[in-house]
PDB file of C-alpha atoms in Angstrom:
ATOM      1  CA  UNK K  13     -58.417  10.849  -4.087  1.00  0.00           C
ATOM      2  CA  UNK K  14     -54.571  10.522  -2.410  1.00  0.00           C
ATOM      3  CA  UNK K  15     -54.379  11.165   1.164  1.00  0.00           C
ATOM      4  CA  UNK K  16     -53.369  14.133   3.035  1.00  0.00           C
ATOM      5  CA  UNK K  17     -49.216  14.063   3.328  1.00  0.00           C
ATOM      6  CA  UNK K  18     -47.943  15.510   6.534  1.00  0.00           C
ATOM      7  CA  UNK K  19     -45.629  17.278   4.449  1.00  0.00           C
ATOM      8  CA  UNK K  20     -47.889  19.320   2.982  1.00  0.00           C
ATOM      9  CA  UNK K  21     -47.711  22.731   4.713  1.00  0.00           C
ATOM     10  CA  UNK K  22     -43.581  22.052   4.498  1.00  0.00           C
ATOM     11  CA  UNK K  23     -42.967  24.784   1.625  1.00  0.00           C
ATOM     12  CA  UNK K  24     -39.351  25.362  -0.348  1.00  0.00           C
ATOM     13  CA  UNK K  25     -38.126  27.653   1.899  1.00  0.00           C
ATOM     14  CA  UNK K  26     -38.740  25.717   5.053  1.00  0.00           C
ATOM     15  CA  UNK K  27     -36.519  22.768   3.116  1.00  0.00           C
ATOM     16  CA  UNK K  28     -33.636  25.369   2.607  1.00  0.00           C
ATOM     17  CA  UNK K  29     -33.613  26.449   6.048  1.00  0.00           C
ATOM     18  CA  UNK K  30     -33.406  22.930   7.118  1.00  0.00           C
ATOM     19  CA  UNK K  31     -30.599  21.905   4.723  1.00  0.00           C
ATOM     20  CA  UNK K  32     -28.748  25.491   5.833  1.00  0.00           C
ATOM     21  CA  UNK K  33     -29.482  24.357   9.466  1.00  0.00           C
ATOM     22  CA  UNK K  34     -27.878  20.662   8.411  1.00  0.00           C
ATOM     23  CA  UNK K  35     -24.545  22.411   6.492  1.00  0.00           C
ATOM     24  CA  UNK K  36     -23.345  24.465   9.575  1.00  0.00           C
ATOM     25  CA  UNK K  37     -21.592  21.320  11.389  1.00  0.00           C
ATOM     26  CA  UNK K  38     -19.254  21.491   8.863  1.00  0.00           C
ATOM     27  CA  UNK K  39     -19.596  25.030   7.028  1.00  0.00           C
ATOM     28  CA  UNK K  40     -16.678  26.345   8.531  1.00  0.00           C
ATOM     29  CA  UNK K  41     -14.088  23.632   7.570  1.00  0.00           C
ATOM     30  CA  UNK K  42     -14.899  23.709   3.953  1.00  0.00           C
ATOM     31  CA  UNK K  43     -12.444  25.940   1.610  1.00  0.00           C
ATOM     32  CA  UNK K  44     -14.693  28.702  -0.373  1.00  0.00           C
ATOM     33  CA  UNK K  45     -16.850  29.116   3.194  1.00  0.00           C
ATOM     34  CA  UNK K  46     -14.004  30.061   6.325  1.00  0.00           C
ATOM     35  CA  UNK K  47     -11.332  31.649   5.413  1.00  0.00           C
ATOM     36  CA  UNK K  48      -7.973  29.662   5.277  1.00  0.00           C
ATOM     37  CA  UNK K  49      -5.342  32.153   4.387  1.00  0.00           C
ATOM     38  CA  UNK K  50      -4.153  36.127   5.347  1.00  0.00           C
ATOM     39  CA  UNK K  51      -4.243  36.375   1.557  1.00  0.00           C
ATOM     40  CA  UNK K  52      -7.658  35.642   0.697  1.00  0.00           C
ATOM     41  CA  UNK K  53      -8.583  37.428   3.845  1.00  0.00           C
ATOM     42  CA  UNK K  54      -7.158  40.380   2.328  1.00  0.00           C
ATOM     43  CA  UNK K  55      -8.591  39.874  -0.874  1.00  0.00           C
ATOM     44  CA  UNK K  56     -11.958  40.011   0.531  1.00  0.00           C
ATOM     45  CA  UNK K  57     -11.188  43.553   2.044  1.00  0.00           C
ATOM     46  CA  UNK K  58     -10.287  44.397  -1.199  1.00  0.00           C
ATOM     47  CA  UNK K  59     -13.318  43.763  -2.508  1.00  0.00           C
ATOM     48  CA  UNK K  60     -15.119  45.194   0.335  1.00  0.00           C
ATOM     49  CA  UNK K  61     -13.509  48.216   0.225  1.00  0.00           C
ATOM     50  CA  UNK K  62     -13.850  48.622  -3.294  1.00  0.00           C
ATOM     51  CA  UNK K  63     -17.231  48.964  -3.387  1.00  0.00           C
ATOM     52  CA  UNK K  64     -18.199  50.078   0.488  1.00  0.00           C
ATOM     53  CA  UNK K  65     -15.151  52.005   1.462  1.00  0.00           C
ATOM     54  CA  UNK K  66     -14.217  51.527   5.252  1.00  0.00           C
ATOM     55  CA  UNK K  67     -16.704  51.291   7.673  1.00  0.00           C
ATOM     56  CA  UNK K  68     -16.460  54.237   9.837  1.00  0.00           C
ATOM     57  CA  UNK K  69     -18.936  52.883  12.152  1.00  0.00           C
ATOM     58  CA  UNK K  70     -21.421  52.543   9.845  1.00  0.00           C
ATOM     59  CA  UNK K  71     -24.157  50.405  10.506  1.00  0.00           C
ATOM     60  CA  UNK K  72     -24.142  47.204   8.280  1.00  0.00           C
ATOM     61  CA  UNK K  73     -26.641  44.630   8.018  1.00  0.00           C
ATOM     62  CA  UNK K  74     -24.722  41.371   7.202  1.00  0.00           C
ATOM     63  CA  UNK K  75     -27.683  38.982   5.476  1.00  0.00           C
ATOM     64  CA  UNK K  76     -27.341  35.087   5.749  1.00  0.00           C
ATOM     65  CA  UNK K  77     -24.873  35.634   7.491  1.00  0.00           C
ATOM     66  CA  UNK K  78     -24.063  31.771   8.637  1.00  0.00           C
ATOM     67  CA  UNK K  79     -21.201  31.417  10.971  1.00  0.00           C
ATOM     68  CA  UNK K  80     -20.102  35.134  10.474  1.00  0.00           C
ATOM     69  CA  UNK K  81     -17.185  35.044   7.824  1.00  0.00           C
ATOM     70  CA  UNK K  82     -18.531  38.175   6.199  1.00  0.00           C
ATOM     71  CA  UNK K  83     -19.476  39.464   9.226  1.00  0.00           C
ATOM     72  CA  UNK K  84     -16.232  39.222  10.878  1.00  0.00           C
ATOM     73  CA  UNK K  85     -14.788  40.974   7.123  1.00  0.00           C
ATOM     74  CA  UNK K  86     -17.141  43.791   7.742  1.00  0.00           C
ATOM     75  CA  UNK K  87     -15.615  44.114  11.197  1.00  0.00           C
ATOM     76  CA  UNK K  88     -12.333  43.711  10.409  1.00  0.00           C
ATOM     77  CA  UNK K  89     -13.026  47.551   8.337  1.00  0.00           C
ATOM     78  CA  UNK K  90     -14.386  49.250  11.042  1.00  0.00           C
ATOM     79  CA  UNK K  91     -18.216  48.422  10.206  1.00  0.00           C
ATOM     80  CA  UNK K  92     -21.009  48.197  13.091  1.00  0.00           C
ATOM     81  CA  UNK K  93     -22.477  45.198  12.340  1.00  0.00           C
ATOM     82  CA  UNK K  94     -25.469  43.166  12.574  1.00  0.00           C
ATOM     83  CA  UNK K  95     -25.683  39.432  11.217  1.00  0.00           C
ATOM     84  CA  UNK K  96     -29.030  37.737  10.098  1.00  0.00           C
ATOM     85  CA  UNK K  97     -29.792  34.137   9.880  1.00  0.00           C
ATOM     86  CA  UNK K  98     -32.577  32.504  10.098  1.00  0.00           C
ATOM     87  CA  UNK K  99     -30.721  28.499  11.127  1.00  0.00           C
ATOM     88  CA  UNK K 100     -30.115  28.753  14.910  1.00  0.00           C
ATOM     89  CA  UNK K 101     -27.090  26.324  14.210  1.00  0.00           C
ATOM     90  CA  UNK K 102     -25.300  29.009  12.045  1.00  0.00           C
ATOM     91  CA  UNK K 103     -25.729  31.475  14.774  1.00  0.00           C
ATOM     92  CA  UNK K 104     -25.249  28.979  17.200  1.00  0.00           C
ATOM     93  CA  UNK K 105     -21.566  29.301  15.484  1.00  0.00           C
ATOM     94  CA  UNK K 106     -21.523  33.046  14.675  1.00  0.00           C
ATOM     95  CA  UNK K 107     -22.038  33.872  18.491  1.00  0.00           C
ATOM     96  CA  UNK K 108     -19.191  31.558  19.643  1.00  0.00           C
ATOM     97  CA  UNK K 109     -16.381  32.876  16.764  1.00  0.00           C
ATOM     98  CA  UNK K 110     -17.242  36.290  17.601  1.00  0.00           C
ATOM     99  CA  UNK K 111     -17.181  35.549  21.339  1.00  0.00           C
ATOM    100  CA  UNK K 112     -13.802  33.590  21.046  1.00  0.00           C
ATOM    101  CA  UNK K 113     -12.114  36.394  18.905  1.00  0.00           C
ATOM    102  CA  UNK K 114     -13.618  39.168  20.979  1.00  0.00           C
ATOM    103  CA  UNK K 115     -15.915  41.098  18.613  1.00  0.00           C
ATOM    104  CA  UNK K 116     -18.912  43.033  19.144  1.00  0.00           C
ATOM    105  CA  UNK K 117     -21.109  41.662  16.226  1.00  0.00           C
ATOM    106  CA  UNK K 118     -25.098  41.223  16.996  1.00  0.00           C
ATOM    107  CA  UNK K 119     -26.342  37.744  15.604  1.00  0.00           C
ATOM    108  CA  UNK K 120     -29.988  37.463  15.440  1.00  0.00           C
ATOM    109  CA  UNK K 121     -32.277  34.780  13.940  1.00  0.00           C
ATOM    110  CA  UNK K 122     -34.314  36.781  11.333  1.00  0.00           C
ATOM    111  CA  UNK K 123     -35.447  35.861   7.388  1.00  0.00           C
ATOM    112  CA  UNK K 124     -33.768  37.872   5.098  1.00  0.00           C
ATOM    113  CA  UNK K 125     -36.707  38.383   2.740  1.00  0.00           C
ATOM    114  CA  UNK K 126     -38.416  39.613   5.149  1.00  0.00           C
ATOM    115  CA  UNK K 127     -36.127  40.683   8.042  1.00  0.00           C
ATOM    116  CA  UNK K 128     -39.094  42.780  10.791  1.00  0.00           C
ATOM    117  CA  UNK K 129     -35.797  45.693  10.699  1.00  0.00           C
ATOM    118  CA  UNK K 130     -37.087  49.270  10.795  1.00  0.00           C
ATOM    119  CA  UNK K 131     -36.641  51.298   7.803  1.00  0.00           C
ATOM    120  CA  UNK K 132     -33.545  53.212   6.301  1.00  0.00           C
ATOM    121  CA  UNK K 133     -31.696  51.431   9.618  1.00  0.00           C
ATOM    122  CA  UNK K 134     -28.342  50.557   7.838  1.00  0.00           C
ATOM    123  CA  UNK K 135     -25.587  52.159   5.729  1.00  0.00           C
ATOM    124  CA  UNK K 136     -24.904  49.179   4.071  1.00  0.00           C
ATOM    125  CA  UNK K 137     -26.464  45.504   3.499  1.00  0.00           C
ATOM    126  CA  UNK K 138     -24.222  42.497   2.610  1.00  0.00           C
ATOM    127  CA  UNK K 139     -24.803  39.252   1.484  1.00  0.00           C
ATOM    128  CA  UNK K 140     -22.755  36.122   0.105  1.00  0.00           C
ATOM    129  CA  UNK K 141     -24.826  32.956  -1.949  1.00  0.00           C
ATOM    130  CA  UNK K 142     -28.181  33.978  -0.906  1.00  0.00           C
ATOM    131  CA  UNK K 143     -29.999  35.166  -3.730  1.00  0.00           C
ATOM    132  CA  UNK K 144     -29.531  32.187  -5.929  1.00  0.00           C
ATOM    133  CA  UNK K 145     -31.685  30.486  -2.987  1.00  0.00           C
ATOM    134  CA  UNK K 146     -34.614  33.022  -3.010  1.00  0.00           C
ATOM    135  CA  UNK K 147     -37.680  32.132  -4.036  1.00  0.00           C
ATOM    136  CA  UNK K 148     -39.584  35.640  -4.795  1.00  0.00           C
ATOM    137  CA  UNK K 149     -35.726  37.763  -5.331  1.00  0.00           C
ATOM    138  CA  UNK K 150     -38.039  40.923  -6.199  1.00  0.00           C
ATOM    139  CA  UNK K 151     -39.680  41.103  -3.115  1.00  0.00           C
ATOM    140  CA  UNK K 152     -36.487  40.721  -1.409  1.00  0.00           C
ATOM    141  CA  UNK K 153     -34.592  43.281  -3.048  1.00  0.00           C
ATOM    142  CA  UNK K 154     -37.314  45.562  -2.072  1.00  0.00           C
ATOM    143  CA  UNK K 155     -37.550  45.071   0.959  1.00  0.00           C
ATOM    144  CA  UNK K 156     -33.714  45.801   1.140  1.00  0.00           C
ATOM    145  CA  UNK K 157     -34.041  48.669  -0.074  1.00  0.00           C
ATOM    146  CA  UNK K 158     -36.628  49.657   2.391  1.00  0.00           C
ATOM    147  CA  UNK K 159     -33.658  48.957   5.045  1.00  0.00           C
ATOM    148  CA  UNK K 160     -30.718  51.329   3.563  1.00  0.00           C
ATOM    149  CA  UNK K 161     -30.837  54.831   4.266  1.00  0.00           C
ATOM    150  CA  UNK K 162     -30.663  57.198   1.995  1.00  0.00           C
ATOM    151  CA  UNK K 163     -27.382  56.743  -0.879  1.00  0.00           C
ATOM    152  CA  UNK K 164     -26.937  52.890   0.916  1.00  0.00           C
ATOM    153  CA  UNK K 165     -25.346  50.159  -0.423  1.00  0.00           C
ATOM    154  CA  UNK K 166     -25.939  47.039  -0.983  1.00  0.00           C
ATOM    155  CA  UNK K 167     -23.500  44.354  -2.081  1.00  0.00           C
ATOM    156  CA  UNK K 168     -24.343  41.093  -3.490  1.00  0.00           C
ATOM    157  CA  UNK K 169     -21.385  38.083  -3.914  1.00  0.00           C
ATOM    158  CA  UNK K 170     -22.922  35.005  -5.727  1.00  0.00           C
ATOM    159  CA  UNK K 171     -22.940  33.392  -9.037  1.00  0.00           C
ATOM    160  CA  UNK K 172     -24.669  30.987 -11.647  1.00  0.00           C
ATOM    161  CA  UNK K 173     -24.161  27.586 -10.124  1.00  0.00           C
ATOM    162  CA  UNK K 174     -26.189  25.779 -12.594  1.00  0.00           C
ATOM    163  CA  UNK K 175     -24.414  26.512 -15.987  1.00  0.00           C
ATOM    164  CA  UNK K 176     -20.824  25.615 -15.995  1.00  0.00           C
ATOM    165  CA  UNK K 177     -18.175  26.722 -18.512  1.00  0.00           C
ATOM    166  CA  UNK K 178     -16.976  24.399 -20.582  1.00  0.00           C
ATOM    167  CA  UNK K 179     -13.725  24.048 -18.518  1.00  0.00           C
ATOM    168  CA  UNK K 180     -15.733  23.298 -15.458  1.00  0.00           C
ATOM    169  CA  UNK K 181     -17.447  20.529 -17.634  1.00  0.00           C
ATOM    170  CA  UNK K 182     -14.392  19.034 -18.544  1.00  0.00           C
ATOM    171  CA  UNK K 183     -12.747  19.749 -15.204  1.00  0.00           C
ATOM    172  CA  UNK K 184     -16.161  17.541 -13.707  1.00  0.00           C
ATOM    173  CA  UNK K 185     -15.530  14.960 -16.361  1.00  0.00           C
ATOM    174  CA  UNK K 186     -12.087  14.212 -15.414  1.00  0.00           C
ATOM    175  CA  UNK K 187     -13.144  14.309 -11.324  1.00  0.00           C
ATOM    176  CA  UNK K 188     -15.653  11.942 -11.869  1.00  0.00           C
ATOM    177  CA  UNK K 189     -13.426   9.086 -13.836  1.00  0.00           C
ATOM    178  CA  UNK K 190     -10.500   9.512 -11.364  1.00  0.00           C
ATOM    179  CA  UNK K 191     -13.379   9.276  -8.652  1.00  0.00           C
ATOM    180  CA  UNK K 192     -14.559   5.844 -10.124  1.00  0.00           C
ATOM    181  CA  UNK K 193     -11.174   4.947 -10.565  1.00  0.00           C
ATOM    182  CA  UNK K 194     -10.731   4.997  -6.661  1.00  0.00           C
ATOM    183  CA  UNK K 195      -7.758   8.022  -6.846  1.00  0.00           C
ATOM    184  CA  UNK K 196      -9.659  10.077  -3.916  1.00  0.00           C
ATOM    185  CA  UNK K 197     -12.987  10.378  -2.444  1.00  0.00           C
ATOM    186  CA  UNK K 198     -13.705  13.795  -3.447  1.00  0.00           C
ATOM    187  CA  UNK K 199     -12.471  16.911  -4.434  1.00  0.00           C
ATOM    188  CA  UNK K 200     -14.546  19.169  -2.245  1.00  0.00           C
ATOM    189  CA  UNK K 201     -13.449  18.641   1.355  1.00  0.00           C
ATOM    190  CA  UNK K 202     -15.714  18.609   4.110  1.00  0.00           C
ATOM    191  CA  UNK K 203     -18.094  19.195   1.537  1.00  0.00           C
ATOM    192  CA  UNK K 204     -21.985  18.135   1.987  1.00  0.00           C
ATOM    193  CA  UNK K 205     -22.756  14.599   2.036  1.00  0.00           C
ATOM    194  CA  UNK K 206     -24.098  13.239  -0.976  1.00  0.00           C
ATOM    195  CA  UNK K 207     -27.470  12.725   0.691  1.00  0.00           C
ATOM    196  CA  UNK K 208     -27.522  16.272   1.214  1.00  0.00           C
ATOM    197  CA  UNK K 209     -25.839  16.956  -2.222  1.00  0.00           C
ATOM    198  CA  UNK K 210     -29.448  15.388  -3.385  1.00  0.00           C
ATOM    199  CA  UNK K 211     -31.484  18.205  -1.049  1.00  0.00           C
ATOM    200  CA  UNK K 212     -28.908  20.970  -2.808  1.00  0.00           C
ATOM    201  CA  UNK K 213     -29.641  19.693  -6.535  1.00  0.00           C
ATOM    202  CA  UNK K 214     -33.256  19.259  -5.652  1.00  0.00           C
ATOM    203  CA  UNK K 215     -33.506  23.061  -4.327  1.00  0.00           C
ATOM    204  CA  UNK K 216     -31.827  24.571  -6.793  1.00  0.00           C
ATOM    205  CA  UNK K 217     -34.010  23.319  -9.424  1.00  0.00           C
ATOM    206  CA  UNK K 218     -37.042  25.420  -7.966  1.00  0.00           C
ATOM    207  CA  UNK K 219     -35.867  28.394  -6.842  1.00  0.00           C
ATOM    208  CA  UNK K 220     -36.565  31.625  -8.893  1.00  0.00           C
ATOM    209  CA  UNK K 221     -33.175  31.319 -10.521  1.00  0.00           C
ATOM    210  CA  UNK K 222     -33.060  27.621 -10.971  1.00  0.00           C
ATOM    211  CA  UNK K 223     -31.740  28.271 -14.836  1.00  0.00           C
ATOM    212  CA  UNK K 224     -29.337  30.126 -12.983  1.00  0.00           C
ATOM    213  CA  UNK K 225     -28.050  33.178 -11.250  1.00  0.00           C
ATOM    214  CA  UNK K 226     -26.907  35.313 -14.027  1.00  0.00           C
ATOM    215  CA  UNK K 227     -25.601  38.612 -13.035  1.00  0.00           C
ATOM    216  CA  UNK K 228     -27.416  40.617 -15.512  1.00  0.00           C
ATOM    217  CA  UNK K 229     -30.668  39.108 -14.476  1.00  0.00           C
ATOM    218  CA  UNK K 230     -30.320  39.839 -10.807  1.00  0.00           C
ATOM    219  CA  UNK K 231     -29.262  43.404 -11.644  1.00  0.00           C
ATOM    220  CA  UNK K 232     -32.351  43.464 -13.508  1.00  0.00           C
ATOM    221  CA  UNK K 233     -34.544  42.901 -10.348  1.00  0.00           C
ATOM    222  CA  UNK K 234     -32.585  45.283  -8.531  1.00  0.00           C
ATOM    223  CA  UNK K 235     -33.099  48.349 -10.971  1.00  0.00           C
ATOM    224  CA  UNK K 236     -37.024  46.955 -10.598  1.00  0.00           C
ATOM    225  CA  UNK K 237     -36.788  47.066  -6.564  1.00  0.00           C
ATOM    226  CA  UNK K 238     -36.087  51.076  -6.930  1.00  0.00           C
ATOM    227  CA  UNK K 239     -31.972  51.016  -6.449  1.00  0.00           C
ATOM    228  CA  UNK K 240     -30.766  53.625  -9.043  1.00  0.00           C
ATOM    229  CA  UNK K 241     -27.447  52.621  -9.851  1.00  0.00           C
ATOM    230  CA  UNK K 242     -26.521  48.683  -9.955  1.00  0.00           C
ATOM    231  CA  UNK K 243     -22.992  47.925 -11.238  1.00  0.00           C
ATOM    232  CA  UNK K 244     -21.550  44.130 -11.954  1.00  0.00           C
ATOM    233  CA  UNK K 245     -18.341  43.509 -11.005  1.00  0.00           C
ATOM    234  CA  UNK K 246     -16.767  40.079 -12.185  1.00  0.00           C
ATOM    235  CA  UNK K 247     -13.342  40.904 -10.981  1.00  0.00           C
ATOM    236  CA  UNK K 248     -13.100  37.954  -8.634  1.00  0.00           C
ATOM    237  CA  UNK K 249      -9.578  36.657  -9.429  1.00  0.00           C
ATOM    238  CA  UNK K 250      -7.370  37.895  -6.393  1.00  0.00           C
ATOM    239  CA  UNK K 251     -10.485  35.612  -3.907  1.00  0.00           C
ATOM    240  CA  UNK K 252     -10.119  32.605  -6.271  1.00  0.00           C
ATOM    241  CA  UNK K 253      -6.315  32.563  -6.182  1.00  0.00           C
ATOM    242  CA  UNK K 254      -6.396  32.818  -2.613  1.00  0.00           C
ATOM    243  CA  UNK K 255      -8.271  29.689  -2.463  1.00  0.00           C
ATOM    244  CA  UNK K 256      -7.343  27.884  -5.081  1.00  0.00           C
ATOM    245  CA  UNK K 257      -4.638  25.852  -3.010  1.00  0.00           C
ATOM    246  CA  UNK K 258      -6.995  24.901  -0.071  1.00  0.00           C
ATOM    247  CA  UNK K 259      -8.162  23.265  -2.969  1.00  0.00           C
ATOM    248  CA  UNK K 260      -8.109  19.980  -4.982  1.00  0.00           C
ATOM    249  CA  UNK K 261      -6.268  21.460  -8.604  1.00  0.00           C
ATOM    250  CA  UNK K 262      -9.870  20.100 -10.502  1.00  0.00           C
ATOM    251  CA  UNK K 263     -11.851  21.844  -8.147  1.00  0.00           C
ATOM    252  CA  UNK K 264      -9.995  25.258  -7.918  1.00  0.00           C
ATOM    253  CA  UNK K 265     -10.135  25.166 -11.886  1.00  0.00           C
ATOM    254  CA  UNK K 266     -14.385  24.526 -11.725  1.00  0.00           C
ATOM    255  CA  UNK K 267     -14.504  27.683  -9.233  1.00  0.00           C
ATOM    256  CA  UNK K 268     -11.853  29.770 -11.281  1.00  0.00           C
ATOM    257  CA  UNK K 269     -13.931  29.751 -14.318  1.00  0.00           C
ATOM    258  CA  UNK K 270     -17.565  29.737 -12.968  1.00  0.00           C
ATOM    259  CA  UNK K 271     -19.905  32.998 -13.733  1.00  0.00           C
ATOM    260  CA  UNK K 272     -19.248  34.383 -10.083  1.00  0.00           C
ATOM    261  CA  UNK K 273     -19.613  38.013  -9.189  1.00  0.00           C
ATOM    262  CA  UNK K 274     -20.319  41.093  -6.825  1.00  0.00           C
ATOM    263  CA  UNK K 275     -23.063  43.842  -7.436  1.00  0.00           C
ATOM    264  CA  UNK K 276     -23.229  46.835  -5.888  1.00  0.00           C
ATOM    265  CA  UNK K 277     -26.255  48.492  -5.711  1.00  0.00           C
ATOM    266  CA  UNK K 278     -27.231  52.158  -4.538  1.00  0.00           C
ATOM    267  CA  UNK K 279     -30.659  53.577  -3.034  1.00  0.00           C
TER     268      UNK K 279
END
């Protein structure tokens, strides 16, 4: 019989709040996270707007929200909104951008599968790479739709970060031998450490969508959850153009031609 490990009661989701709560020193200075540029900030309110109109005051419910880049988008369009995290280090950094730039945004620690919010309490719920780190994405997507009122929306940015196109293969194939040839340490800056590259890979494989976060699939569990209208948007090119020069030109390609997309989904 094997001894008791003092791990035990440590479950998935306790390791993916830790590793979140370990990414926020340097969440911000990484391209594809902050914003870098008036352009890709205005290709985000493009997007935005495209599928939530302006905000109007409405009351938005910003999920994950880290340090508040989303957030801070919602703002920018006239949303009143409210950001969830459940690392205290994120929020740690939300609170002191919206503090420095003079916004109103509410940061509270909260888990977004199961957030304690009252129901039909928001307009609209946002959220960026979360659901390809939920374990039960069902239950969550119900109990988002619990929070929306009536004709809400919810939009979902993400994407499959476990099956590559073949460009991003080849792209990864020629990073890696110019890597071992010593041109460069990396083509992600301020990326996660490769311990911590280990906790990402090791995550990802048992999460609900390990195989991947396939659009279809998650608008699959949303039509389950009770939305009644889900649409798939995989317009993303304006965003990845944007960001493509804060960006190694191996590493902008990978992003450019991974399965990345928004849903928007309706109560």
């Amino acid at each position: 019989m094997q001894p008791a490990t003092t791990q035990s009661n440590y479950s998935l989701r306790d390791e993916i709040k830790a590793y979140w709560s370990l990414r926020a020193e340097t969440f911000d200075s990484q391209p594809g996270h902050e914003i870098f540029s008036e352009p890709e900030r205005a290709a985000w309110h493009a997007l935005i707007r495209r599928h939530l109109g302006n905000g109007d005051g409405r009351k938005a419910l910003d999920l994950a929200s880290g340090t508040g880049v989303v957030s801070h988008l919602l703002d920018d369009l006239g949303f009143s909104v409210t950001g969830l995290d459940w690392a205290e280090p994120m929020l740690e950094r939300a609170r002191a951008k919206a503090s420095a730039r003079g916004r109103t945004i509410r940061f509270f620690m909260g888990d977004a599968e199961n957030t304690l919010e009252p129901d039909a309490a928001y307009d609209v719920i946002t959220n960026r790479h979360l659901v390809w780190t939920l374990v039960d994405p069902e239950a969550a997507f119900r109990e988002w739709h619990r929070l929306l009122k009536p004709a809400g929306r919810l939009l979902i940015v993400d994407g499959d970060f476990v099956n590559p196109s073949m460009l991003s293969r080849i792209a990864n194939r020629i990073a890696e031998r110019v890597r071992r040839l010593g041109f460069g340490a990396t083509e992600v800056q301020n990326g996660p450490a490769p311990a911590q590259m280990e906790t990402h890979r090791s995550i990802l494989s048992r999460v609900y969508f390990s195989g991947g976060a396939r659009a279809e699939a998650v608008a699959e569990l949303l039509t389950r959850a009770g939305f009644s209208s889900v649409t798939i948007d995989t317009n993303m090119r304006a965003i990845h153009r944007a960001q493509k020069k804060h960006f190694g030109f191996l590493k902008g390609l990978e992003r450019a031609t991974q399965h990345r997309y928004a849903i928007l989904a309706i109560k």
